[in-house]
Amino acid sequence: MKSILLLFIVFFSTFLSAQEYTPMLAETNEWHFTTCFQGDCGEDVYYTDGEMVVEGNVYKILDGYHYISREFLLREEVVDKQVYLATIIGGVFRENLLYDFSLEIGDEFEMINPISPFPEDGGMFTLEDIQMLELVDGNLYKHFYFSPSAGNTISTWDAVWVEGVGSLSLPNAPGGNPSIDSAGQVSCAFRNGTVFYSDFDIVDDCVPSILALDEVIANNRLIIVTGQEKLTIKSDQQIKKYQLFDSQGKEVLYKVVDRLFEVSFDTAHLNQDVYFLRIKGEDFLKMEKVIIN
């Protein structure tokens, strides 16, 4: 009887332990990313938008500021607590292990930061500490603190992961430096439209941008006119910012405007190609494919 009871306790403890892990990928995810330059701070949004099956695996499509080509894909092996990023650029498929939330203090992990401001091969990092800290819902979640391992001559900064969120740097930069004065830092993160992580030392509030986005877009009349050596955007709602990306997802134009209903920019210097135009207004976010001749 005691043996059966012991087995039950071990099984039940293992079950509870397995339930403690909160996957990084929910049904929908949204990360707000804050960057400051000379006292002027801006916010960009990253989010998962739909799914894609590649080589038998189901991936969530990573969309937003740097990822508008829909060629950046995330998948998670929940049992292993591992998250992978795949890219399909120029028809070439490549996949990297981004996160391993099963790591323990003292473990080493190779940081790969594909298509980010940080070195793609960030070198080996050592997990120095794990802290259980409270997030928005009042529950405790693991915070992972990494430092470059001895002999790592590539990265000189620390990295931070949060269970259920990912890196506090870019989602695709597990070895990135989370700093608003550098490449930026996660200020808010949402799971299924509900705020999960917030840093009110960076922002005043956390409001999802992608939630009900289709409804907002439907209520906004947007006209894009591509003429000879000029592109014009006309909107029923005030425009705050627009960005242009080439077909590989590289930003070629970034402009902040003072709440205008119509803006134009020169295209004479651009190559003939398909581009992606991202327009952010007071209450809308829109992505459009445009052809520049």
Coordinates of N, CA and C in Angstrom, one line a residue, residues 46-267:
Y46 N 5.1 43.6 -32.4 CA 5.3 42.3 -33.0 C 4.2 41.4 -32.6
Y47 N 3.8 40.5 -33.5 CA 2.7 39.6 -33.1 C 2.7 38.4 -34.0
T48 N 1.9 37.4 -33.5 CA 1.7 36.2 -34.3 C 0.4 36.3 -35.1
D49 N 0.5 35.9 -36.4 CA -0.7 36.2 -37.2 C -0.9 34.9 -38.1
G50 N -1.7 34.0 -37.6 CA -2.0 32.8 -38.4 C -1.0 31.7 -38.3
E51 N -1.2 30.6 -39.0 CA -0.3 29.5 -38.9 C 0.1 29.0 -40.3
M52 N 1.2 28.2 -40.3 CA 1.6 27.6 -41.6 C 2.3 26.3 -41.3
V53 N 2.0 25.3 -42.2 CA 2.6 24.0 -42.0 C 3.8 23.8 -43.0
V54 N 5.0 23.6 -42.4 CA 6.2 23.4 -43.2 C 6.9 22.1 -42.8
E55 N 7.1 21.2 -43.7 CA 7.8 19.9 -43.4 C 7.1 19.2 -42.2
G56 N 5.8 19.2 -42.2 CA 5.1 18.5 -41.2 C 5.0 19.2 -39.8
N57 N 5.6 20.3 -39.6 CA 5.5 21.1 -38.4 C 4.5 22.3 -38.5
V58 N 3.8 22.6 -37.5 CA 2.9 23.7 -37.5 C 3.6 24.9 -36.9
Y59 N 3.7 26.0 -37.6 CA 4.4 27.2 -37.2 C 3.4 28.4 -37.1
K60 N 3.6 29.2 -36.1 CA 2.9 30.5 -36.0 C 3.7 31.5 -36.8
I61 N 3.1 32.3 -37.6 CA 3.7 33.3 -38.4 C 4.0 34.6 -37.6
L62 N 5.3 35.0 -37.5 CA 5.7 36.2 -36.8 C 5.6 37.4 -37.7
D63 N 4.8 38.3 -37.3 CA 4.5 39.5 -38.1 C 4.9 40.7 -37.3
G64 N 4.8 41.9 -37.9 CA 5.1 43.2 -37.2 C 6.2 43.9 -37.9
Y65 N 6.9 44.7 -37.1 CA 7.9 45.7 -37.5 C 8.9 45.2 -38.5
H66 N 9.7 44.2 -38.1 CA 10.7 43.7 -38.9 C 10.4 42.5 -39.8
Y67 N 9.1 41.9 -39.6 CA 8.8 40.6 -40.1 C 7.7 40.6 -41.0
I68 N 7.5 41.7 -41.8 CA 6.3 41.8 -42.6 C 6.2 40.9 -43.8
S69 N 7.3 40.2 -44.1 CA 7.3 39.4 -45.3 C 6.7 38.1 -45.1
R70 N 6.2 37.8 -43.8 CA 5.6 36.5 -43.5 C 6.5 35.3 -43.8
E71 N 7.8 35.5 -43.6 CA 8.7 34.4 -43.9 C 9.4 34.1 -42.6
F72 N 8.9 34.5 -41.4 CA 9.5 34.2 -40.1 C 8.5 33.4 -39.3
L73 N 8.9 32.2 -38.9 CA 7.9 31.3 -38.4 C 8.4 30.8 -37.0
L74 N 7.5 30.6 -36.1 CA 7.8 30.1 -34.7 C 7.1 28.8 -34.4
R75 N 7.7 27.9 -33.8 CA 7.1 26.7 -33.3 C 7.6 26.4 -32.0
E76 N 6.8 25.7 -31.2 CA 7.3 25.3 -29.8 C 7.0 23.8 -29.5
E77 N 8.0 23.2 -29.0 CA 7.9 21.8 -28.5 C 7.7 22.0 -27.0
V78 N 6.4 21.9 -26.6 CA 6.0 22.2 -25.2 C 6.6 21.3 -24.2
V79 N 6.6 20.0 -24.6 CA 7.2 19.0 -23.6 C 8.6 19.2 -23.4
D80 N 9.4 19.6 -24.4 CA 10.8 19.9 -24.2 C 11.1 21.3 -23.8
K81 N 10.0 22.2 -23.8 CA 10.2 23.6 -23.4 C 11.1 24.3 -24.3
Q82 N 11.1 24.0 -25.6 CA 12.0 24.6 -26.6 C 11.2 25.3 -27.7
V83 N 11.7 26.5 -28.1 CA 11.1 27.3 -29.2 C 12.1 27.4 -30.3
Y84 N 11.6 27.2 -31.6 CA 12.4 27.3 -32.8 C 11.9 28.4 -33.7
L85 N 12.8 29.1 -34.4 CA 12.5 30.0 -35.4 C 12.9 29.5 -36.7
A86 N 12.0 29.5 -37.7 CA 12.3 29.1 -39.1 C 12.2 30.3 -40.0
T87 N 13.0 30.4 -41.0 CA 12.9 31.5 -42.0 C 12.8 30.8 -43.4
I88 N 12.1 31.5 -44.2 CA 12.0 31.1 -45.6 C 12.4 32.3 -46.5
I89 N 13.6 32.5 -46.7 CA 14.1 33.7 -47.4 C 14.7 33.3 -48.7
G90 N 14.2 33.9 -49.8 CA 14.6 33.5 -51.1 C 14.4 32.0 -51.4
G91 N 13.3 31.5 -50.8 CA 13.0 30.1 -51.1 C 13.8 29.1 -50.3
V92 N 14.7 29.6 -49.4 CA 15.6 28.7 -48.6 C 15.0 28.6 -47.2
F93 N 14.8 27.4 -46.8 CA 14.2 27.1 -45.4 C 15.4 26.8 -44.5
R94 N 15.3 27.5 -43.3 CA 16.3 27.3 -42.3 C 15.7 27.5 -40.9
E95 N 16.1 26.6 -40.0 CA 15.5 26.6 -38.6 C 16.6 26.6 -37.6
N96 N 16.3 27.4 -36.5 CA 17.3 27.5 -35.4 C 16.5 27.4 -34.1
L97 N 17.2 26.7 -33.1 CA 16.7 26.7 -31.8 C 16.9 28.0 -31.1
L98 N 15.8 28.7 -30.7 CA 16.0 30.0 -30.1 C 16.0 30.0 -28.6
Y99 N 15.1 29.2 -28.0 CA 15.0 29.1 -26.5 C 14.9 27.7 -26.0
D100 N 15.4 27.5 -24.8 CA 15.3 26.3 -24.1 C 15.0 26.6 -22.6
F101 N 13.7 26.6 -22.3 CA 13.3 26.9 -21.0 C 13.4 25.8 -19.9
S102 N 14.0 24.7 -20.4 CA 14.3 23.6 -19.4 C 15.7 23.8 -18.8
L103 N 16.4 24.8 -19.2 CA 17.8 25.0 -18.7 C 17.8 25.2 -17.2
E104 N 18.9 24.8 -16.5 CA 19.1 25.0 -15.1 C 20.3 25.9 -14.9
I105 N 20.4 26.5 -13.7 CA 21.5 27.3 -13.4 C 22.8 26.6 -13.6
G106 N 23.7 27.3 -14.3 CA 25.0 26.7 -14.6 C 25.1 26.2 -16.0
D107 N 23.9 25.9 -16.6 CA 23.9 25.4 -18.0 C 24.4 26.4 -19.0
E108 N 25.0 26.0 -20.1 CA 25.4 26.9 -21.2 C 24.4 26.7 -22.3
F109 N 24.3 27.8 -23.1 CA 23.4 27.8 -24.2 C 23.9 28.7 -25.3
E110 N 23.9 28.2 -26.6 CA 24.4 28.9 -27.7 C 23.3 29.9 -28.2
M111 N 23.5 31.2 -28.1 CA 22.6 32.2 -28.5 C 22.6 32.4 -30.0
I112 N 21.5 32.1 -30.7 CA 21.4 32.4 -32.1 C 20.4 33.5 -32.3
N113 N 20.8 34.6 -33.0 CA 19.9 35.8 -33.1 C 19.7 36.1 -34.6
P114 N 18.9 35.2 -35.3 CA 18.8 35.4 -36.8 C 18.0 36.6 -37.2
I115 N 18.5 37.3 -38.2 CA 17.9 38.5 -38.8 C 17.5 39.5 -37.7
S116 N 18.6 39.9 -37.0 CA 18.4 40.9 -35.9 C 19.5 41.8 -35.8
P117 N 19.5 42.9 -35.0 CA 20.6 43.8 -34.9 C 21.8 43.2 -34.2
F118 N 21.6 42.1 -33.6 CA 22.7 41.4 -32.8 C 23.4 40.4 -33.7
P119 N 24.6 40.0 -33.3 CA 25.3 39.0 -34.1 C 24.5 37.7 -34.2
E120 N 24.4 37.2 -35.4 CA 23.6 36.0 -35.6 C 24.1 34.8 -34.7
D121 N 25.4 34.6 -34.7 CA 26.0 33.7 -33.8 C 26.5 34.4 -32.6
G122 N 25.7 34.5 -31.5 CA 26.0 35.3 -30.4 C 27.0 34.6 -29.4
G123 N 27.3 33.4 -29.7 CA 28.3 32.7 -28.8 C 27.6 32.0 -27.7
M124 N 28.3 31.4 -26.8 CA 27.8 30.7 -25.6 C 27.5 31.6 -24.5
F125 N 26.4 31.4 -23.8 CA 26.0 32.1 -22.6 C 25.8 31.1 -21.5
T126 N 26.0 31.6 -20.3 CA 25.8 30.7 -19.1 C 24.6 31.2 -18.3
L127 N 23.7 30.3 -17.9 CA 22.5 30.7 -17.1 C 23.0 30.9 -15.7
E128 N 23.1 32.2 -15.3 CA 23.6 32.6 -14.0 C 22.6 32.5 -12.9
D129 N 21.3 32.7 -13.2 CA 20.3 32.7 -12.1 C 18.9 32.5 -12.7
I130 N 18.0 32.0 -11.9 CA 16.6 31.9 -12.3 C 15.8 32.4 -11.1
Q131 N 15.0 33.4 -11.3 CA 14.1 34.0 -10.3 C 12.7 33.8 -10.6
M132 N 11.9 33.5 -9.6 CA 10.4 33.4 -9.7 C 9.8 34.8 -9.3
L133 N 9.4 35.5 -10.4 CA 8.9 36.8 -10.1 C 7.4 36.9 -10.6
E134 N 6.7 37.8 -9.9 CA 5.2 37.9 -10.2 C 5.0 38.8 -11.5
L135 N 4.1 38.3 -12.3 CA 3.7 39.1 -13.5 C 2.2 39.6 -13.3
V136 N 1.6 40.1 -14.3 CA 0.4 40.8 -14.2 C -0.7 40.0 -13.5
D137 N -0.8 38.7 -13.8 CA -1.9 37.9 -13.3 C -1.7 37.5 -11.8
G138 N -0.6 38.0 -11.2 CA -0.3 37.7 -9.8 C 0.4 36.4 -9.6
N139 N 0.6 35.6 -10.6 CA 1.4 34.4 -10.5 C 2.9 34.6 -10.7
L140 N 3.6 33.6 -10.2 CA 5.1 33.6 -10.3 C 5.5 32.9 -11.6
Y141 N 6.5 33.5 -12.3 CA 7.0 32.9 -13.5 C 8.5 33.0 -13.5
K142 N 9.2 32.0 -14.2 CA 10.6 32.0 -14.2 C 11.2 33.1 -15.0
H143 N 12.2 33.8 -14.5 CA 13.0 34.8 -15.2 C 14.4 34.2 -15.3
F144 N 14.9 34.1 -16.5 CA 16.3 33.5 -16.7 C 17.3 34.6 -17.0
Y145 N 18.4 34.6 -16.3 CA 19.4 35.6 -16.4 C 20.7 35.0 -16.9
F146 N 21.1 35.4 -18.1 CA 22.3 34.9 -18.7 C 23.4 35.9 -18.8
S147 N 24.7 35.4 -18.8 CA 25.9 36.2 -19.1 C 26.7 35.5 -20.1
P148 N 27.5 36.2 -20.9 CA 28.4 35.5 -21.8 C 29.3 34.6 -21.1
S149 N 29.5 33.4 -21.6 CA 30.4 32.4 -21.0 C 31.9 32.8 -21.2
A150 N 32.7 32.3 -20.4 CA 34.2 32.6 -20.5 C 34.6 32.2 -21.9
G151 N 35.3 33.0 -22.5 CA 35.8 32.8 -23.9 C 34.8 33.3 -25.0
N152 N 33.7 33.8 -24.6 CA 32.8 34.4 -25.6 C 33.3 35.8 -25.9
T153 N 33.8 35.9 -27.1 CA 34.4 37.2 -27.5 C 33.4 38.0 -28.5
I154 N 32.2 37.4 -28.7 CA 31.2 38.0 -29.6 C 30.2 38.9 -28.9
S155 N 29.7 38.4 -27.8 CA 28.7 39.2 -27.0 C 29.3 39.7 -25.7
T156 N 29.0 40.9 -25.3 CA 29.6 41.5 -24.1 C 28.5 41.9 -23.1
W157 N 27.2 41.6 -23.4 CA 26.1 42.1 -22.6 C 25.3 40.9 -22.0
D158 N 24.5 41.1 -21.0 CA 23.7 40.1 -20.5 C 22.4 39.9 -21.2
A159 N 21.7 38.8 -21.1 CA 20.4 38.5 -21.7 C 19.4 38.0 -20.7
V160 N 18.2 38.3 -20.9 CA 17.1 38.0 -20.0 C 15.9 37.4 -20.8
W161 N 15.5 36.2 -20.3 CA 14.3 35.6 -20.8 C 13.2 35.5 -19.7
V162 N 11.9 35.6 -20.1 CA 10.8 35.5 -19.2 C 9.9 34.4 -19.7
E163 N 9.6 33.4 -18.8 CA 8.7 32.3 -19.2 C 7.4 32.9 -19.7
G164 N 6.9 32.4 -20.8 CA 5.6 32.9 -21.3 C 5.8 34.1 -22.2
V165 N 7.0 34.7 -22.2 CA 7.2 35.9 -23.0 C 8.3 35.7 -24.0
G166 N 9.5 35.2 -23.6 CA 10.6 35.0 -24.4 C 11.7 36.1 -24.0
S167 N 12.5 36.5 -24.9 CA 13.6 37.4 -24.6 C 13.0 38.8 -24.3
L168 N 13.6 39.5 -23.4 CA 13.2 40.9 -23.2 C 13.8 41.8 -24.2
S169 N 14.6 41.3 -25.1 CA 15.0 42.0 -26.3 C 14.1 41.5 -27.4
L170 N 14.5 41.5 -28.6 CA 13.6 41.1 -29.7 C 13.2 39.6 -29.6
P171 N 12.0 39.3 -30.1 CA 11.5 37.9 -30.0 C 12.5 36.9 -30.7
N172 N 13.2 37.4 -31.7 CA 14.1 36.5 -32.4 C 15.6 36.7 -32.0
A173 N 15.7 37.4 -30.9 CA 17.1 37.6 -30.4 C 17.2 37.2 -28.9
P174 N 17.3 35.9 -28.7 CA 17.4 35.4 -27.3 C 18.7 35.9 -26.6
G175 N 19.7 36.2 -27.4 CA 20.9 36.7 -26.9 C 21.1 38.2 -27.0
G176 N 19.9 38.9 -27.2 CA 20.0 40.3 -27.4 C 20.1 41.1 -26.1
N177 N 20.5 42.3 -26.1 CA 20.6 43.2 -25.0 C 19.4 44.0 -24.7
P178 N 18.6 43.7 -23.7 CA 17.3 44.4 -23.5 C 17.6 45.8 -22.9
S179 N 17.5 46.8 -23.7 CA 17.8 48.2 -23.3 C 17.1 49.1 -24.2
I180 N 16.3 50.0 -23.6 CA 15.6 51.0 -24.4 C 16.5 52.0 -25.1
D181 N 17.7 52.1 -24.6 CA 18.7 53.0 -25.1 C 19.6 52.4 -26.1
S182 N 19.4 51.1 -26.4 CA 20.2 50.3 -27.3 C 19.3 49.9 -28.5
A183 N 19.1 48.6 -28.7 CA 18.3 48.1 -29.7 C 16.8 48.0 -29.3
G184 N 16.5 48.3 -28.0 CA 15.2 48.3 -27.5 C 14.9 47.2 -26.5
Q185 N 13.7 47.3 -25.9 CA 13.3 46.3 -24.8 C 11.8 46.1 -24.8
V186 N 11.4 44.9 -24.5 CA 9.9 44.6 -24.4 C 9.3 45.4 -23.2
S187 N 8.3 46.1 -23.5 CA 7.6 46.9 -22.4 C 6.3 46.3 -22.1
C188 N 5.6 45.6 -23.0 CA 4.4 44.9 -22.8 C 4.3 43.6 -23.6
A189 N 3.7 42.6 -23.1 CA 3.4 41.4 -23.8 C 2.0 40.9 -23.5
F190 N 1.4 40.4 -24.6 CA 0.0 40.0 -24.5 C -0.2 38.6 -24.9
R191 N -1.0 37.8 -24.3 CA -1.4 36.5 -24.6 C -2.9 36.4 -24.9
N192 N -3.3 36.1 -26.1 CA -4.7 36.0 -26.4 C -5.4 37.3 -26.1
G193 N -4.8 38.4 -26.4 CA -5.4 39.7 -26.2 C -5.4 40.2 -24.8
T194 N -4.8 39.5 -23.8 CA -4.7 39.9 -22.4 C -3.3 40.2 -22.0
V195 N -3.1 41.3 -21.3 CA -1.8 41.7 -20.9 C -1.2 40.6 -20.0
F196 N 0.0 40.2 -20.2 CA 0.7 39.1 -19.4 C 1.9 39.7 -18.7
Y197 N 2.7 40.6 -19.4 CA 3.9 41.1 -18.9 C 3.8 42.6 -19.1
S198 N 4.3 43.4 -18.1 CA 4.3 44.9 -18.3 C 5.5 45.4 -17.5
D199 N 6.1 46.5 -18.1 CA 7.2 47.2 -17.4 C 6.8 48.7 -17.4
F200 N 6.2 49.1 -16.3 CA 5.8 50.5 -16.2 C 6.9 51.5 -15.8
D201 N 8.1 51.0 -15.8 CA 9.2 51.9 -15.7 C 9.5 52.4 -17.1
I202 N 9.0 51.7 -18.1 CA 9.2 52.1 -19.5 C 8.0 52.8 -20.1
V203 N 6.8 52.3 -19.9 CA 5.6 52.8 -20.4 C 4.6 53.1 -19.3
D204 N 3.6 53.9 -19.7 CA 2.5 54.3 -18.7 C 1.4 53.3 -18.6
D205 N 1.1 52.6 -19.8 CA 0.1 51.6 -19.8 C 0.4 50.5 -20.8
C206 N -0.4 49.5 -20.8 CA -0.3 48.4 -21.8 C -1.6 48.1 -22.4
V207 N -1.8 48.5 -23.7 CA -3.0 48.3 -24.4 C -2.7 47.6 -25.7
P208 N -3.4 46.5 -26.0 CA -3.1 45.7 -27.2 C -3.4 46.5 -28.5
S209 N -2.5 46.3 -29.5 CA -2.8 47.0 -30.7 C -3.4 46.1 -31.8
I210 N -3.2 44.8 -31.7 CA -3.6 43.9 -32.7 C -5.0 43.4 -32.4
L211 N -5.5 43.4 -31.2 CA -6.8 43.0 -30.8 C -7.9 43.8 -31.6
A212 N -8.8 43.1 -32.2 CA -9.8 43.7 -33.0 C -9.3 44.6 -34.1
L213 N -8.1 44.3 -34.6 CA -7.4 45.2 -35.6 C -8.2 45.2 -36.9
D214 N -8.8 44.0 -37.3 CA -9.6 44.0 -38.5 C -10.8 44.9 -38.5
E215 N -11.4 45.0 -37.3 CA -12.5 46.0 -37.2 C -12.1 47.4 -37.3
V216 N -10.9 47.7 -36.7 CA -10.4 49.1 -36.8 C -10.1 49.4 -38.3
I217 N -9.4 48.5 -38.9 CA -9.0 48.7 -40.3 C -10.2 48.9 -41.2
A218 N -11.3 48.1 -40.9 CA -12.5 48.2 -41.8 C -13.1 49.5 -41.7
N219 N -12.9 50.2 -40.5 CA -13.5 51.5 -40.4 C -12.7 52.6 -40.9
N220 N -11.5 52.3 -41.4 CA -10.6 53.3 -41.9 C -10.4 53.2 -43.4
R221 N -10.7 54.2 -44.1 CA -10.5 54.3 -45.5 C -9.1 54.7 -45.9
L222 N -8.4 53.9 -46.5 CA -7.0 54.1 -46.8 C -6.8 54.0 -48.3
I223 N -6.2 55.0 -48.9 CA -5.9 55.0 -50.3 C -4.4 55.2 -50.5
I224 N -3.8 54.4 -51.3 CA -2.4 54.5 -51.6 C -2.2 54.7 -53.1
V225 N -1.6 55.7 -53.5 CA -1.4 56.1 -54.9 C 0.1 56.0 -55.3
T226 N 0.5 55.2 -56.2 CA 1.9 55.1 -56.7 C 1.9 55.8 -58.0
G227 N 2.6 57.0 -58.1 CA 2.7 57.7 -59.3 C 4.2 57.7 -59.8
Q228 N 4.5 58.5 -60.7 CA 5.9 58.6 -61.2 C 6.8 59.2 -60.2
E229 N 7.7 58.4 -59.6 CA 8.7 58.8 -58.7 C 8.1 59.3 -57.4
K230 N 6.8 59.0 -57.0 CA 6.2 59.4 -55.8 C 5.1 58.5 -55.3
L231 N 5.0 58.3 -54.0 CA 3.9 57.5 -53.5 C 3.2 58.3 -52.5
T232 N 1.9 58.3 -52.5 CA 1.0 59.1 -51.7 C 0.1 58.2 -50.9
I233 N -0.1 58.5 -49.6 CA -1.0 57.8 -48.7 C -2.1 58.8 -48.2
K234 N -3.3 58.4 -48.4 CA -4.5 59.2 -48.0 C -5.3 58.4 -47.0
S235 N -5.7 59.0 -45.9 CA -6.4 58.2 -44.8 C -7.5 59.0 -44.2
D236 N -8.6 58.3 -43.8 CA -9.7 59.0 -43.1 C -9.2 59.3 -41.6
Q237 N -8.2 58.5 -41.1 CA -7.8 58.8 -39.8 C -6.3 59.3 -39.9
Q238 N -5.9 60.0 -38.9 CA -4.6 60.7 -38.9 C -3.5 59.6 -38.9
I239 N -2.5 59.9 -39.7 CA -1.3 59.1 -39.8 C -0.2 59.6 -38.9
K240 N 0.4 58.7 -38.1 CA 1.5 59.0 -37.2 C 2.8 58.6 -37.7
K241 N 2.9 57.5 -38.4 CA 4.2 56.9 -38.8 C 4.0 56.0 -40.0
Y242 N 5.0 56.0 -40.9 CA 4.9 55.0 -42.0 C 6.3 54.5 -42.2
Q243 N 6.4 53.2 -42.7 CA 7.7 52.5 -42.9 C 7.5 51.8 -44.2
L244 N 8.7 51.6 -44.9 CA 8.7 50.9 -46.2 C 9.8 49.8 -46.1
F245 N 9.4 48.6 -46.5 CA 10.3 47.5 -46.4 C 10.4 46.9 -47.8
D246 N 11.6 46.4 -48.2 CA 11.8 45.7 -49.5 C 11.3 44.3 -49.4
S247 N 11.4 43.6 -50.5 CA 10.8 42.2 -50.5 C 11.5 41.2 -49.6
Q248 N 12.7 41.6 -49.1 CA 13.4 40.7 -48.2 C 13.2 41.1 -46.7
G249 N 12.3 42.1 -46.5 CA 12.0 42.5 -45.1 C 12.9 43.6 -44.6
K250 N 13.8 44.1 -45.4 CA 14.7 45.2 -44.9 C 14.1 46.5 -45.0
E251 N 14.2 47.3 -43.9 CA 13.6 48.6 -43.9 C 14.4 49.6 -44.7
V252 N 13.7 50.3 -45.6 CA 14.3 51.2 -46.5 C 13.9 52.7 -46.3
L253 N 12.8 52.8 -45.5 CA 12.3 54.1 -45.2 C 11.5 54.1 -43.9
Y254 N 11.7 55.1 -43.0 CA 11.1 55.2 -41.7 C 10.8 56.7 -41.5
K255 N 9.5 57.0 -41.3 CA 9.1 58.4 -41.2 C 8.0 58.6 -40.1
V256 N 8.3 59.5 -39.2 CA 7.3 59.9 -38.2 C 6.7 61.2 -38.6
V257 N 5.4 61.3 -38.6 CA 4.7 62.5 -39.1 C 3.8 63.0 -38.0
D258 N 3.3 64.3 -38.1 CA 2.5 64.9 -37.1 C 1.1 64.8 -37.4
R259 N 0.5 63.6 -37.3 CA -0.9 63.3 -37.4 C -1.5 64.0 -38.7
L260 N -1.0 63.5 -39.8 CA -1.5 64.1 -41.1 C -2.5 63.1 -41.7
F261 N -3.4 63.6 -42.6 CA -4.3 62.8 -43.3 C -3.8 62.4 -44.7
E262 N -2.8 63.1 -45.1 CA -2.2 62.7 -46.4 C -0.7 63.0 -46.3
V263 N 0.1 62.0 -46.8 CA 1.6 62.1 -46.8 C 2.1 61.6 -48.1
S264 N 3.2 62.1 -48.6 CA 3.9 61.6 -49.8 C 5.3 61.5 -49.6
F265 N 6.0 60.6 -50.4 CA 7.4 60.5 -50.3 C 8.0 60.1 -51.7
D266 N 9.2 60.5 -51.9 CA 9.9 60.2 -53.2 C 10.3 58.8 -53.3
T267 N 10.1 58.2 -54.5 CA 10.5 56.8 -54.8 C 11.5 56.7 -55.9

